[in-house]
CSV table of C-alpha atoms in Angstrom, one decimal:
chain,number,residue,atom,x,y,z
A,211,UNK,CA,0.5,0.3,-0.1
A,212,UNK,CA,1.0,3.5,-0.3
A,213,UNK,CA,2.6,3.9,-3.4
A,214,UNK,CA,2.5,7.4,-4.6
A,215,UNK,CA,3.7,8.1,-9.2
A,216,UNK,CA,5.4,10.3,-10.9
A,217,UNK,CA,4.8,11.2,-14.4
A,218,UNK,CA,7.0,11.7,-16.2
A,219,UNK,CA,10.0,9.8,-15.0
A,220,UNK,CA,11.8,12.1,-17.0
A,221,UNK,CA,11.6,14.1,-19.3
A,222,UNK,CA,13.8,16.4,-22.1
A,223,UNK,CA,12.6,20.1,-23.0
A,224,UNK,CA,13.5,23.0,-25.3
A,225,UNK,CA,14.2,26.4,-23.3
A,226,UNK,CA,10.8,28.3,-23.6
A,227,UNK,CA,8.2,25.7,-23.5
A,228,UNK,CA,6.4,24.2,-20.7
A,229,UNK,CA,6.0,20.8,-19.1
A,230,UNK,CA,3.5,19.0,-17.3
A,231,UNK,CA,5.1,16.4,-14.4
A,232,UNK,CA,1.4,14.5,-12.8
A,233,UNK,CA,2.1,13.3,-8.8
A,234,UNK,CA,-0.5,9.9,-8.3
A,235,UNK,CA,-1.5,8.6,-4.7
A,236,UNK,CA,-2.4,5.3,-5.9
A,237,UNK,CA,-4.0,3.3,-3.2
A,238,UNK,CA,-5.2,7.1,-0.8
A,239,UNK,CA,-6.5,9.5,-0.4
A,240,UNK,CA,-4.9,12.9,-0.4
A,241,UNK,CA,-5.8,16.5,0.6
A,242,UNK,CA,-2.4,17.9,0.1
A,243,UNK,CA,0.7,17.2,-1.8
A,244,UNK,CA,4.4,18.5,-1.7
A,245,UNK,CA,6.2,19.5,-4.3
A,246,UNK,CA,10.2,19.2,-3.6
A,247,UNK,CA,13.2,20.3,-6.1
A,248,UNK,CA,16.7,18.1,-5.1
A,249,UNK,CA,19.9,20.0,-7.0
A,250,UNK,CA,22.7,16.4,-8.2
A,251,UNK,CA,24.9,16.4,-4.7
A,252,UNK,CA,22.3,18.3,-2.7
A,253,UNK,CA,19.5,18.4,0.0
A,254,UNK,CA,15.5,17.8,-0.8
A,255,UNK,CA,13.5,22.3,-0.9
A,256,UNK,CA,9.9,22.0,-0.7
A,257,UNK,CA,9.2,24.2,-3.4
A,258,UNK,CA,5.5,23.8,-2.6
A,259,UNK,CA,2.6,23.0,-0.6
A,260,UNK,CA,-0.5,21.6,-2.9
A,261,UNK,CA,-4.0,21.6,-1.5
A,262,UNK,CA,-6.4,19.1,-2.9
A,263,UNK,CA,-10.1,22.4,-3.8
A,264,UNK,CA,-7.5,25.6,-3.0
A,265,UNK,CA,-4.5,27.6,-4.2
A,266,UNK,CA,-1.5,26.0,-3.7
A,267,UNK,CA,0.6,27.3,-0.9
A,268,UNK,CA,4.4,28.8,-2.3
A,269,UNK,CA,7.4,28.8,-0.1
A,270,UNK,CA,10.2,31.9,-0.4
A,271,UNK,CA,11.9,32.0,-3.6
A,272,UNK,CA,9.7,29.9,-6.0
A,273,UNK,CA,8.0,32.0,-8.6
A,274,UNK,CA,4.0,31.0,-8.3
A,275,UNK,CA,3.7,31.4,-11.4
A,276,UNK,CA,6.3,30.2,-12.8
A,277,UNK,CA,6.1,27.1,-11.0
A,278,UNK,CA,1.3,26.5,-11.1
A,279,UNK,CA,1.0,23.4,-9.3
A,280,UNK,CA,-3.0,22.3,-9.9
A,281,UNK,CA,-4.1,20.1,-7.2
A,282,UNK,CA,-7.3,19.6,-8.0
A,283,UNK,CA,-8.9,15.8,-6.9
A,284,UNK,CA,-7.6,13.9,-3.7
A,285,UNK,CA,-4.9,11.4,-6.0
A,286,UNK,CA,-4.0,13.9,-8.3
A,287,UNK,CA,-1.3,17.1,-7.8
A,288,UNK,CA,0.4,18.3,-10.9
A,289,UNK,CA,3.4,20.9,-11.2
A,290,UNK,CA,3.5,22.6,-14.5
A,291,UNK,CA,7.2,24.4,-15.2
A,292,UNK,CA,6.9,27.6,-17.8
A,293,UNK,CA,9.1,29.1,-19.7
A,294,UNK,CA,12.4,26.1,-18.9
A,295,UNK,CA,14.7,27.3,-18.3
A,296,UNK,CA,18.1,25.3,-17.6
A,297,UNK,CA,18.4,26.4,-14.6
A,298,UNK,CA,15.6,24.8,-14.1
A,299,UNK,CA,16.6,21.2,-14.7
A,300,UNK,CA,16.6,19.7,-11.9
A,301,UNK,CA,15.4,16.0,-10.4
A,302,UNK,CA,11.3,16.6,-8.8
A,303,UNK,CA,10.4,14.6,-6.5
A,304,UNK,CA,6.5,14.8,-5.3
A,305,UNK,CA,4.5,13.1,-1.4
A,306,UNK,CA,1.4,13.0,-1.0
A,307,UNK,CA,-0.3,12.9,2.4
A,308,UNK,CA,-2.6,11.0,4.0
A,309,UNK,CA,-5.4,12.5,5.6
A,310,UNK,CA,-6.1,8.8,7.1
A,311,UNK,CA,-2.6,8.0,9.1
A,312,UNK,CA,-0.8,12.1,8.1
A,313,UNK,CA,2.0,9.8,6.8
A,314,UNK,CA,4.2,11.4,3.4
A,315,UNK,CA,4.7,9.1,1.1
A,316,UNK,CA,6.6,9.9,-1.9
A,317,UNK,CA,7.1,9.2,-5.2
A,318,UNK,CA,9.7,8.1,-7.5
A,319,UNK,CA,11.0,11.5,-9.3
A,320,UNK,CA,10.9,13.3,-12.4
A,321,UNK,CA,14.3,14.2,-14.0
A,322,UNK,CA,14.0,17.6,-16.0
A,323,UNK,CA,16.5,18.4,-18.4
A,324,UNK,CA,15.9,22.0,-20.8
A,325,UNK,CA,18.4,22.6,-23.0
B,259,UNK,CA,12.7,27.9,12.4
B,260,UNK,CA,14.2,24.7,12.6
B,261,UNK,CA,17.3,23.6,11.1
B,262,UNK,CA,18.3,20.7,10.4
B,263,UNK,CA,21.8,19.2,10.5
B,264,UNK,CA,24.1,16.7,9.8
B,265,UNK,CA,27.2,14.8,10.1
B,266,UNK,CA,29.1,13.9,8.8
B,267,UNK,CA,28.2,15.2,4.8
B,268,UNK,CA,30.6,12.4,3.4
B,269,UNK,CA,32.0,8.8,5.2
B,270,UNK,CA,34.5,6.6,4.2
B,271,UNK,CA,33.5,3.7,5.1
B,272,UNK,CA,35.4,0.0,5.6
B,273,UNK,CA,33.4,-3.1,5.1
B,274,UNK,CA,32.8,-4.0,8.9
B,275,UNK,CA,33.3,-1.4,10.3
B,276,UNK,CA,30.7,0.9,13.2
B,277,UNK,CA,29.6,4.2,12.5
B,278,UNK,CA,26.9,7.2,13.5
B,279,UNK,CA,25.8,9.9,11.6
B,280,UNK,CA,23.6,12.6,13.4
B,281,UNK,CA,21.3,14.8,13.0
B,282,UNK,CA,20.5,17.9,14.9
B,283,UNK,CA,17.2,20.6,15.3
B,284,UNK,CA,17.1,23.6,15.9
B,285,UNK,CA,13.7,23.1,18.0
B,286,UNK,CA,11.4,20.8,19.1
B,287,UNK,CA,8.7,18.6,16.6
B,288,UNK,CA,6.3,15.6,17.5
B,289,UNK,CA,8.6,12.8,15.1
B,290,UNK,CA,11.5,12.7,13.0
B,291,UNK,CA,12.2,10.3,9.5
B,292,UNK,CA,15.6,8.7,8.5
B,293,UNK,CA,15.6,8.5,5.1
B,294,UNK,CA,18.1,7.1,2.3
B,295,UNK,CA,18.7,7.3,-1.2
B,296,UNK,CA,20.3,7.0,-3.3
B,297,UNK,CA,21.8,7.4,-7.2
B,298,UNK,CA,18.6,8.6,-9.3
B,299,UNK,CA,16.2,7.4,-7.4
B,300,UNK,CA,13.7,9.2,-4.6
B,301,UNK,CA,13.9,8.8,-1.4
B,302,UNK,CA,13.7,5.2,0.9
B,303,UNK,CA,11.8,5.7,3.7
B,304,UNK,CA,14.2,3.9,7.3
B,305,UNK,CA,11.9,4.8,10.1
B,306,UNK,CA,10.4,7.2,11.9
B,307,UNK,CA,10.6,8.0,15.5
B,308,UNK,CA,8.3,9.9,17.3
B,309,UNK,CA,9.8,9.5,21.2
B,310,UNK,CA,12.2,10.9,23.5
B,311,UNK,CA,14.4,7.6,24.2
B,312,UNK,CA,12.9,6.0,20.7
B,313,UNK,CA,14.8,3.7,19.1
B,314,UNK,CA,14.3,1.3,16.2
B,315,UNK,CA,16.4,-1.2,14.5
B,316,UNK,CA,16.9,-3.0,11.0
B,317,UNK,CA,18.5,-4.6,9.7
B,318,UNK,CA,22.3,-3.3,10.6
B,319,UNK,CA,21.3,0.3,11.6
B,320,UNK,CA,19.3,1.6,14.6
B,321,UNK,CA,18.1,4.8,14.7
B,322,UNK,CA,17.7,6.8,18.3
B,323,UNK,CA,16.5,9.7,19.7
B,324,UNK,CA,17.0,12.4,22.2
B,325,UNK,CA,13.9,14.6,22.0
B,326,UNK,CA,16.2,16.9,25.0
B,327,UNK,CA,19.4,16.9,23.5
B,328,UNK,CA,17.4,17.4,19.8
B,329,UNK,CA,19.6,15.1,18.3
B,330,UNK,CA,18.5,11.2,16.4
B,331,UNK,CA,21.2,9.2,15.6
B,332,UNK,CA,21.2,6.4,12.7
B,333,UNK,CA,24.0,3.0,14.0
B,334,UNK,CA,25.6,1.3,11.1
B,335,UNK,CA,27.0,-1.6,12.7
B,336,UNK,CA,28.9,-3.6,10.9
B,337,UNK,CA,29.0,-1.3,7.1
B,338,UNK,CA,28.7,-4.1,3.7
B,339,UNK,CA,28.7,-1.8,0.1
B,340,UNK,CA,25.3,-2.4,0.0
B,341,UNK,CA,24.2,0.6,2.6
B,342,UNK,CA,26.1,3.4,0.1
B,343,UNK,CA,23.9,5.5,-0.6
B,344,UNK,CA,22.8,9.4,0.6
B,345,UNK,CA,21.2,9.4,3.9
B,346,UNK,CA,18.6,12.5,5.0
B,347,UNK,CA,16.9,13.0,8.3
B,348,UNK,CA,14.1,15.4,8.2
B,349,UNK,CA,11.3,16.4,11.1
B,350,UNK,CA,8.0,17.9,10.9
B,351,UNK,CA,7.4,21.5,10.9
B,352,UNK,CA,3.7,22.5,10.6
B,353,UNK,CA,2.9,19.7,7.7
B,354,UNK,CA,5.5,20.1,5.9
B,355,UNK,CA,8.9,18.3,5.8
B,356,UNK,CA,12.1,20.2,6.3
B,357,UNK,CA,15.4,17.8,5.7
B,358,UNK,CA,19.2,17.5,6.6
B,359,UNK,CA,22.1,18.6,4.3
B,360,UNK,CA,21.9,14.8,3.5
B,361,UNK,CA,25.4,12.0,4.9
B,362,UNK,CA,26.9,10.5,1.5
B,363,UNK,CA,27.8,7.0,2.9
B,364,UNK,CA,30.4,4.7,0.7
B,365,UNK,CA,31.4,1.4,2.2
B,366,UNK,CA,34.4,0.2,0.7
B,367,UNK,CA,35.5,-3.4,0.5
């Protein structure tokens, strides 16, 4: 149980284009999901908290117009990187908080490369 | 603001040896997590520690929590190559997880 999937697992896009990453909780409901970014050899940095049916809360320094988050259902949150630039290349990991147990479970991550 | 610091950041060990990774944090939290990350992969949950004095063991790894000292340790016993990975501690702050810098462990024969 407690499986979180992410799609795609890796993506390459050209500078200036947008890319959408999906995060799904497969066997539990998640009113809250979190989006993290991890650069090589660094720790995970929380970007934003996604709440079902409401606007996401962004951490300081994260551009909300660049990283669009939608959490339209209890099992799906999406992160759209708009007008991507090479410096947005990173490993993006989502986690979903089980509404019943309050525990967080991590997705397998999405590696984004912007050329 | 909660700050989480791990040390060491890099650890090269010989197989069969014991070592400890430390995780210090600045304010109280109701739970502390340890995760493992292999290169190119996401996080694998190892332990969650809820109360002072909590100790959990799985195989060659043992985690403990001292809430008074605001310190958690991850002890590695008789290391084997398969334990090579990066280990993170993380604490819950208002529902968010705040991560330490990570400890990159390399176990050499």
